[in-house]
């Protein structure tokens, strides 16, 4: 691996030399083990610790198959998918691997006693399998996480709802929290040249999701002039949603839980920010009883900030804790668009406000290649930026996952895989210089 890293860091090494380099037989990867799948049975959610289930293993290098690409991973990032995989919630991911193996010959290699996790990467193409024509060794890339087979007709209008769609590094093996990763060629996109490896690696999953959820015609189809209420606006998804609202001529109303996060929202350019903790919103009287008085107080607060407007769109993901307030607060005819239920999937809301207000609830899940490409195009143009706050080396991934699980982060948490230090990989220093205030906005310390 040492020889490979030296070659990757040497600007004089050509693509041909890189392609001719012999690969190591094994690589280091963050894994969970099938034999541990029962580790947390009977352990309450709050007591499950990802540091007990995550390993850093030396595993064999997979050969790229048809339409597949082997990538040297310079950096990756931590997503809640990885948290869920590490906690075996809602179930151990080995079932997904077994199902992939049953349904597709390409999936057989994925069904192993270990699962290499991770759904983001930035890196360099090392080897391409048969049928790959667009990417070559030496290409600097980022990856989105939608794996599709596209044999069924359902995926051909919009790939995201295709029946055989899978999330790479969660429902497939050989993920991005590793020194090497195996992806489909149709997951790759050009790495933005003005970004470091670790900045580039933290965009794929959440940026693409936020783009589909808020901007795409498959999502809320935000338009100029819209007011968009964004929960967790200084988190991974929310910080991209805030940027999309601002860049698209909408007005974000950012909800966060601390003055530091409020300052980040102002730093992104948002004027309207609610600190939900300072306002002490309690949408539930007890775990079973919602408090409509608090929905009304919250909606009034939003209206006071906007000068009387209710949000056209509510960007939802906290789920049970906030969903009723979101449905209540959205304007008549408006849309609550949701991609997650972080605080619980059993949503409870007053359906009368939905139907009498002709409101819509819209589900969305990751993005198609086209949507991921559009989201990445905006990063390439320097219009949307990575909210990277901190990085950790690959060896400290379990600790980083525990931080995200506890919600002690803001923006995104990056992982250096083959990149030996922060700050490498920049090919367009001029554009970077122009964007530096933004690129350092979320950085800790
Ligand atoms: P994140 O970086 O942890 O941000 C989530 C934010 O939600 C936090 O910063 C927090 O902000 C806010 N939040 C948490 N609990 C809350 C509560 N009880 N009430 C109000 N706000 C609350 O996570 P993320 O990467 O943005 O992901 C968010 C969720 O979306 C996760 O569940 C993730 O799995 C899911 N997701 C789904 C998809 C998909 O394709 N379906 C893709 C990406 C992410 P404050 O504390 O500052 O308010």
XYZ file of C-alpha atoms and ligand atoms in Angstrom:
493
model
C 0.000 0.000 0.000
C 2.949 2.303 0.720
C 4.061 2.235 -2.950
C 0.515 2.990 -4.099
C 0.162 5.959 -1.743
C 3.530 7.372 -2.892
C 2.395 7.092 -6.510
C -0.959 8.736 -5.750
C 0.742 11.655 -4.042
C 3.401 12.106 -6.737
C 2.200 14.694 -9.302
C 4.662 13.292 -11.891
C 3.179 9.785 -11.917
C 1.158 9.326 -15.114
C -2.187 7.577 -15.473
C -0.423 4.844 -17.480
C 2.090 4.276 -14.659
C -0.732 4.183 -12.138
C -2.578 1.598 -14.245
C 0.610 -0.507 -14.440
C 1.286 -0.442 -10.710
C 0.750 -3.796 -9.018
C -1.935 -3.608 -6.367
C -1.574 -4.909 -2.822
C -3.458 -8.134 -2.053
C -5.196 -6.663 0.987
C -6.332 -3.256 2.214
C -7.523 -1.709 5.474
C -11.256 -1.265 5.847
C -13.793 -0.335 8.532
C -16.072 -3.339 8.991
C -18.767 -4.969 11.040
C -18.675 -8.756 11.494
C -21.488 -11.198 10.867
C -20.588 -13.094 14.056
C -21.403 -9.887 16.018
C -24.876 -9.458 14.501
C -26.487 -10.350 17.853
C -24.217 -8.069 19.866
C -26.900 -5.517 20.744
C -29.902 -7.824 21.037
C -31.771 -6.670 24.140
C -29.521 -3.606 24.533
C -31.568 -0.372 24.502
C -30.863 1.985 21.588
C -29.309 4.621 23.866
C -26.763 2.118 25.216
C -25.597 0.687 21.881
C -22.046 1.845 21.206
C -20.645 1.720 17.649
C -17.136 1.438 19.104
C -18.062 -2.086 20.225
C -19.028 -3.301 16.746
C -16.685 -1.478 14.330
C -13.332 -3.013 13.347
C -10.415 -1.872 11.244
C -9.590 -5.042 9.288
C -7.145 -6.069 6.597
C -9.365 -7.559 3.853
C -8.716 -8.953 0.334
C -8.813 -6.539 -2.628
C -11.845 -7.290 -4.859
C -11.467 -7.454 -8.665
C -13.744 -5.024 -10.498
C -16.460 -6.902 -12.380
C -18.594 -5.739 -15.304
C -19.241 -1.954 -15.155
C -17.339 -1.725 -11.868
C -14.405 0.439 -10.839
C -11.780 -0.017 -8.129
C -10.985 3.337 -6.505
C -8.106 4.362 -4.225
C -10.012 6.148 -1.482
C -8.279 9.337 -0.381
C -11.077 10.379 1.992
C -14.579 9.478 3.098
C -17.153 10.806 5.562
C -19.464 9.617 8.319
C -23.191 9.347 7.590
C -26.071 8.180 9.753
C -26.251 5.133 7.465
C -22.938 4.040 8.919
C -24.186 4.728 12.434
C -27.215 2.512 11.764
C -25.064 -0.221 10.189
C -22.720 -0.173 13.195
C -25.601 -0.405 15.675
C -27.295 -3.185 13.627
C -30.359 -0.928 13.419
C -32.994 -1.403 12.284
C -31.362 -4.788 11.551
C -27.910 -6.216 10.760
C -26.894 -5.307 7.210
C -25.839 -8.901 6.466
C -29.432 -9.586 5.391
C -29.018 -6.989 2.607
C -25.789 -8.635 1.460
C -27.406 -12.083 1.419
C -30.366 -10.726 -0.544
C -28.061 -9.005 -3.053
C -26.266 -12.321 -3.531
C -29.573 -14.156 -4.073
C -30.936 -11.652 -6.594
C -27.927 -10.872 -8.749
C -24.774 -12.701 -9.879
C -22.927 -9.370 -9.354
C -24.032 -9.473 -5.736
C -22.561 -12.865 -4.839
C -19.133 -11.458 -3.969
C -20.756 -9.060 -1.504
C -22.085 -11.738 0.835
C -19.100 -12.096 3.166
C -18.607 -12.618 6.906
C -17.560 -8.959 7.099
C -19.195 -5.830 5.708
C -17.004 -2.896 4.620
C -19.091 0.188 5.427
C -19.151 3.745 4.111
C -21.229 5.567 1.490
C -18.992 8.486 0.493
C -15.576 8.773 -1.128
C -13.173 10.992 -2.961
C -10.273 9.263 -4.655
C -8.483 8.101 -7.762
C -9.581 5.445 -10.261
C -7.154 2.494 -10.133
C -8.748 -0.247 -12.240
C -11.845 -0.482 -14.401
C -13.808 -3.632 -15.139
C -15.149 -4.752 -18.535
C -17.734 -2.401 -20.006
C -16.384 0.782 -18.406
C -15.562 3.394 -21.020
C -16.082 6.741 -19.324
C -13.519 6.441 -16.493
C -9.799 5.657 -16.638
C -7.019 5.000 -14.129
C -5.803 8.307 -12.735
C -9.211 10.061 -12.899
C -9.921 12.007 -9.719
C -13.470 11.250 -8.654
C -16.158 11.415 -6.027
C -18.918 8.822 -5.714
C -22.616 8.953 -4.973
C -24.133 5.971 -3.232
C -26.964 4.725 -5.466
C -26.282 1.268 -6.900
C -28.794 0.325 -9.597
C -29.156 -2.683 -11.858
C -31.856 -1.118 -14.109
C -33.175 -4.433 -15.413
C -36.710 -3.591 -14.267
C -38.681 -0.917 -16.168
C -39.537 0.936 -12.954
C -36.083 2.444 -12.627
C -35.911 3.897 -16.116
C -38.026 7.012 -15.612
C -36.295 7.901 -12.348
C -33.626 5.487 -11.067
C -34.131 6.242 -7.374
C -37.380 4.241 -7.002
C -36.043 1.334 -9.108
C -36.825 -1.942 -7.321
C -33.192 -3.112 -7.318
C -31.707 0.137 -6.015
C -29.264 -0.273 -3.147
C -27.226 2.086 -0.999
C -23.540 1.370 -1.551
C -21.621 0.597 1.662
C -24.869 -0.122 3.531
C -26.820 -2.548 1.341
C -23.715 -3.551 -0.642
C -20.183 -4.413 0.463
C -16.789 -2.778 -0.326
C -17.816 0.688 0.929
C -15.886 3.930 1.216
C -14.560 3.838 4.788
C -11.474 2.026 3.555
C -8.265 2.424 1.588
C -9.892 0.967 -1.550
C -13.508 0.747 -2.662
C -15.488 -1.015 -5.350
C -18.217 1.048 -7.045
C -20.350 0.912 -10.167
C -19.041 3.202 -12.914
C -22.413 4.990 -12.804
C -21.691 6.107 -9.245
C -18.688 8.206 -10.237
C -18.532 11.965 -10.800
C -15.597 14.336 -11.271
C -13.928 15.565 -8.094
C -14.253 19.351 -7.718
C -10.662 20.517 -8.354
C -10.762 23.398 -5.838
C -11.539 21.088 -2.910
C -9.264 19.003 -0.713
C -9.840 15.260 -0.678
C -11.674 15.427 2.640
C -13.899 18.350 1.576
C -14.809 16.605 -1.674
C -15.635 13.369 0.156
C -18.286 14.864 2.401
C -20.703 15.957 -0.345
C -21.899 12.831 -2.186
C -24.590 11.408 0.080
C -26.096 14.416 1.818
C -25.674 16.928 -1.019
C -27.418 14.633 -3.522
C -30.182 13.843 -1.015
C -30.796 17.520 -0.224
C -30.822 18.346 -3.957
C -33.508 15.766 -4.740
C -35.498 16.516 -1.607
C -35.649 20.275 -2.111
C -34.736 21.245 -5.680
C -35.557 18.353 -8.031
C -38.951 17.989 -9.695
C -38.960 14.565 -8.011
C -38.816 16.370 -4.655
C -40.345 19.634 -3.469
C -39.376 21.494 -6.694
C -38.452 24.663 -4.788
C -38.831 27.876 -6.799
C -37.654 31.468 -6.475
C -39.465 33.339 -3.737
C -40.375 30.234 -1.719
C -39.992 30.235 2.048
C -38.326 26.994 3.193
C -38.339 25.855 6.804
C -35.218 23.739 7.388
C -34.790 21.553 10.463
C -31.213 20.856 11.573
C -29.972 23.640 9.290
C -26.352 23.377 10.479
C -26.277 19.569 10.152
C -25.269 17.518 7.116
C -28.490 17.642 5.087
C -29.686 20.949 6.498
C -26.552 22.919 5.647
C -26.898 21.845 1.999
C -30.638 22.631 2.054
C -29.882 26.095 3.432
C -27.411 26.692 0.620
C -29.900 25.472 -2.017
C -32.569 27.803 -0.674
C -30.209 30.782 -0.745
C -28.701 29.936 -4.139
C -32.144 29.304 -5.655
C -33.746 32.605 -4.653
C -35.756 31.182 -1.758
C -35.755 32.304 1.876
C -34.590 29.689 4.370
C -35.927 29.701 7.915
C -33.218 27.741 9.714
C -33.958 25.769 12.875
C -30.995 24.813 15.081
C -30.291 24.111 18.746
C -27.424 26.387 19.798
C -26.033 29.892 19.286
C -22.959 28.364 17.556
C -25.157 26.637 14.990
C -27.228 29.803 14.577
C -23.981 31.652 13.801
C -23.155 29.042 11.134
C -26.540 29.649 9.493
C -25.934 33.394 9.499
C -22.451 32.683 8.111
C -24.039 30.809 5.187
C -26.116 33.914 4.486
C -29.425 33.031 6.174
C -31.161 35.862 8.020
C -34.003 33.958 9.662
C -32.887 31.515 12.347
C -34.722 29.847 15.229
C -32.789 28.407 18.171
C -35.298 25.712 19.168
C -33.540 25.038 22.460
C -33.429 28.695 23.512
C -37.162 28.931 22.676
C -37.731 25.633 24.534
C -40.168 24.140 22.035
C -41.773 21.022 23.563
C -43.955 19.479 20.870
C -44.816 16.533 23.158
C -46.345 16.773 26.640
C -45.177 13.218 27.254
C -43.956 10.436 24.890
C -47.534 9.687 23.748
C -49.247 13.084 23.909
C -48.486 15.853 21.408
C -48.971 19.499 22.326
C -50.808 21.410 19.557
C -50.327 24.644 21.521
C -46.601 24.303 20.869
C -47.173 23.718 17.110
C -49.122 26.981 17.062
C -46.447 28.848 19.042
C -43.808 27.558 16.612
C -45.852 28.463 13.507
C -46.418 31.979 14.923
C -42.677 32.342 15.461
C -41.987 31.383 11.836
C -44.650 33.832 10.630
C -43.197 36.629 12.789
C -39.784 36.056 11.219
C -41.045 35.957 7.627
C -43.316 38.975 7.946
C -46.489 36.914 7.896
C -45.716 34.054 5.487
C -46.057 30.370 6.281
C -43.394 28.119 4.704
C -44.087 26.851 1.180
C -41.861 23.879 1.962
C -40.776 22.199 5.188
C -37.524 20.235 4.845
C -38.156 17.342 7.271
C -35.911 14.628 8.661
C -36.065 14.666 12.512
C -39.360 12.743 12.217
C -41.523 11.959 15.233
C -40.384 14.891 17.402
C -41.098 17.593 14.813
C -43.384 16.132 12.150
C -46.691 17.354 13.566
C -45.309 20.882 13.920
C -44.079 20.694 10.314
C -47.481 19.626 8.966
C -49.158 22.330 11.023
C -46.704 25.111 10.071
C -46.508 24.539 6.299
C -48.690 26.922 4.283
C -52.015 25.944 2.772
C -51.152 23.994 -0.390
C -47.541 23.654 0.749
C -45.298 20.578 0.936
C -43.649 18.751 3.816
C -40.850 16.771 2.195
C -39.246 14.058 4.315
C -36.311 11.689 3.928
C -35.869 10.375 7.462
C -37.221 9.826 10.955
C -34.168 10.357 13.127
C -36.225 10.636 16.337
C -38.596 7.790 15.456
C -40.697 6.571 12.528
C -44.067 6.559 14.300
C -45.196 10.024 13.208
C -48.342 11.490 14.696
C -49.946 14.626 13.258
C -53.373 16.211 12.986
C -54.665 15.055 9.616
C -57.334 17.780 9.606
C -54.707 20.448 9.026
C -53.385 18.348 6.127
C -56.627 17.880 4.251
C -58.342 21.157 5.028
C -55.105 22.965 4.169
C -54.637 20.924 0.958
C -51.108 20.206 2.089
C -48.842 17.481 0.734
C -46.458 15.073 2.440
C -43.786 13.834 0.058
C -41.329 11.005 0.693
C -37.872 11.078 -0.850
C -34.855 8.802 -0.589
C -31.327 9.569 -1.779
C -31.198 10.618 -5.484
C -30.774 9.394 -9.040
C -27.388 9.577 -10.794
C -28.718 12.585 -12.734
C -29.681 14.396 -9.517
C -26.377 13.519 -7.835
C -24.576 14.780 -10.956
C -26.504 18.100 -10.869
C -25.699 18.492 -7.162
C -22.014 17.802 -7.839
C -22.060 20.205 -10.813
C -23.000 23.024 -8.432
C -20.075 22.113 -6.171
C -17.774 22.046 -9.228
C -18.966 25.551 -10.151
C -18.252 26.842 -6.643
C -21.944 27.583 -5.999
C -22.561 24.966 -3.286
C -19.902 24.140 -0.690
C -18.942 21.281 1.641
C -19.712 21.996 5.309
C -16.731 20.012 6.635
C -16.129 20.657 10.347
C -13.512 18.097 11.387
C -11.531 15.124 10.065
C -10.235 11.937 11.637
C -7.797 9.304 10.373
C -9.248 5.963 9.240
C -8.064 4.341 12.500
C -10.337 6.703 14.484
C -13.501 6.023 12.454
C -15.317 4.275 15.318
C -14.772 7.336 17.519
C -15.993 9.610 14.711
C -19.110 7.454 14.234
C -19.799 7.696 17.987
C -19.578 11.519 17.728
C -22.130 11.643 14.910
C -24.393 9.177 16.700
C -24.369 11.500 19.742
C -25.067 14.569 17.556
C -21.923 16.266 18.880
C -20.885 17.442 15.415
C -21.995 20.147 13.043
C -21.884 20.036 9.252
C -19.988 16.925 8.168
C -17.326 14.738 9.797
C -14.585 13.644 7.390
C -12.299 10.591 7.414
C -8.835 10.552 5.854
C -8.318 7.143 4.266
C -5.173 7.192 2.068
C -4.693 10.973 2.364
C -1.912 11.269 4.961
C -2.999 14.735 6.103
C -5.648 17.404 5.513
C -5.318 19.911 2.698
C -4.154 17.679 -0.193
C -5.813 17.224 -3.584
C -6.386 20.881 -4.547
C -5.921 21.395 -8.312
C -7.582 24.810 -8.672
C -6.054 27.040 -5.985
C -7.469 30.232 -7.544
C -11.111 29.233 -7.206
C -10.308 27.871 -3.759
C -8.837 31.188 -2.673
C -12.058 32.971 -3.712
C -14.160 30.529 -1.714
C -11.920 30.195 1.334
C -14.195 32.088 3.765
C -16.970 29.611 2.942
C -14.691 26.551 2.941
C -13.435 27.352 6.435
C -16.812 28.441 7.858
C -17.672 25.085 9.457
C -14.111 24.088 10.442
C -13.663 23.467 14.181
C -11.013 25.418 15.986
P -26.965 15.414 11.162
O -25.744 15.988 10.530
O -26.828 14.692 12.461
O -28.021 16.579 11.307
C -29.308 16.318 11.815
C -29.824 17.555 12.523
O -31.154 17.286 12.935
C -29.048 17.864 13.780
O -27.998 18.769 13.474
C -30.103 18.513 14.683
O -29.984 19.922 14.590
C -31.439 18.105 14.051
N -32.217 17.371 15.020
C -31.880 16.235 15.668
N -32.840 15.901 16.548
C -33.795 16.856 16.449
C -35.030 17.068 17.115
N -35.474 16.227 18.075
N -35.761 18.150 16.780
C -35.317 19.013 15.826
N -34.150 18.857 15.173
C -33.409 17.784 15.484
O -27.655 14.379 10.185
P -27.894 14.452 8.596
O -26.726 13.877 7.898
O -28.350 15.796 8.245
O -29.086 13.414 8.447
C -30.330 13.672 9.069
C -31.230 12.457 8.930
O -31.486 12.231 7.544
C -30.616 11.152 9.447
O -31.618 10.379 10.053
C -30.122 10.449 8.192
O -30.072 9.055 8.318
C -31.195 10.882 7.213
N -30.745 10.839 5.816
C -31.556 10.201 4.925
C -31.180 10.130 3.603
C -32.034 9.424 2.605
O -31.637 9.269 1.467
N -33.225 8.974 2.944
C -29.970 10.709 3.182
C -29.202 11.411 4.110
C -29.595 11.473 5.443
P -30.163 20.906 15.838
O -29.870 20.119 17.070
O -29.182 21.991 15.576
O -31.581 21.392 15.767
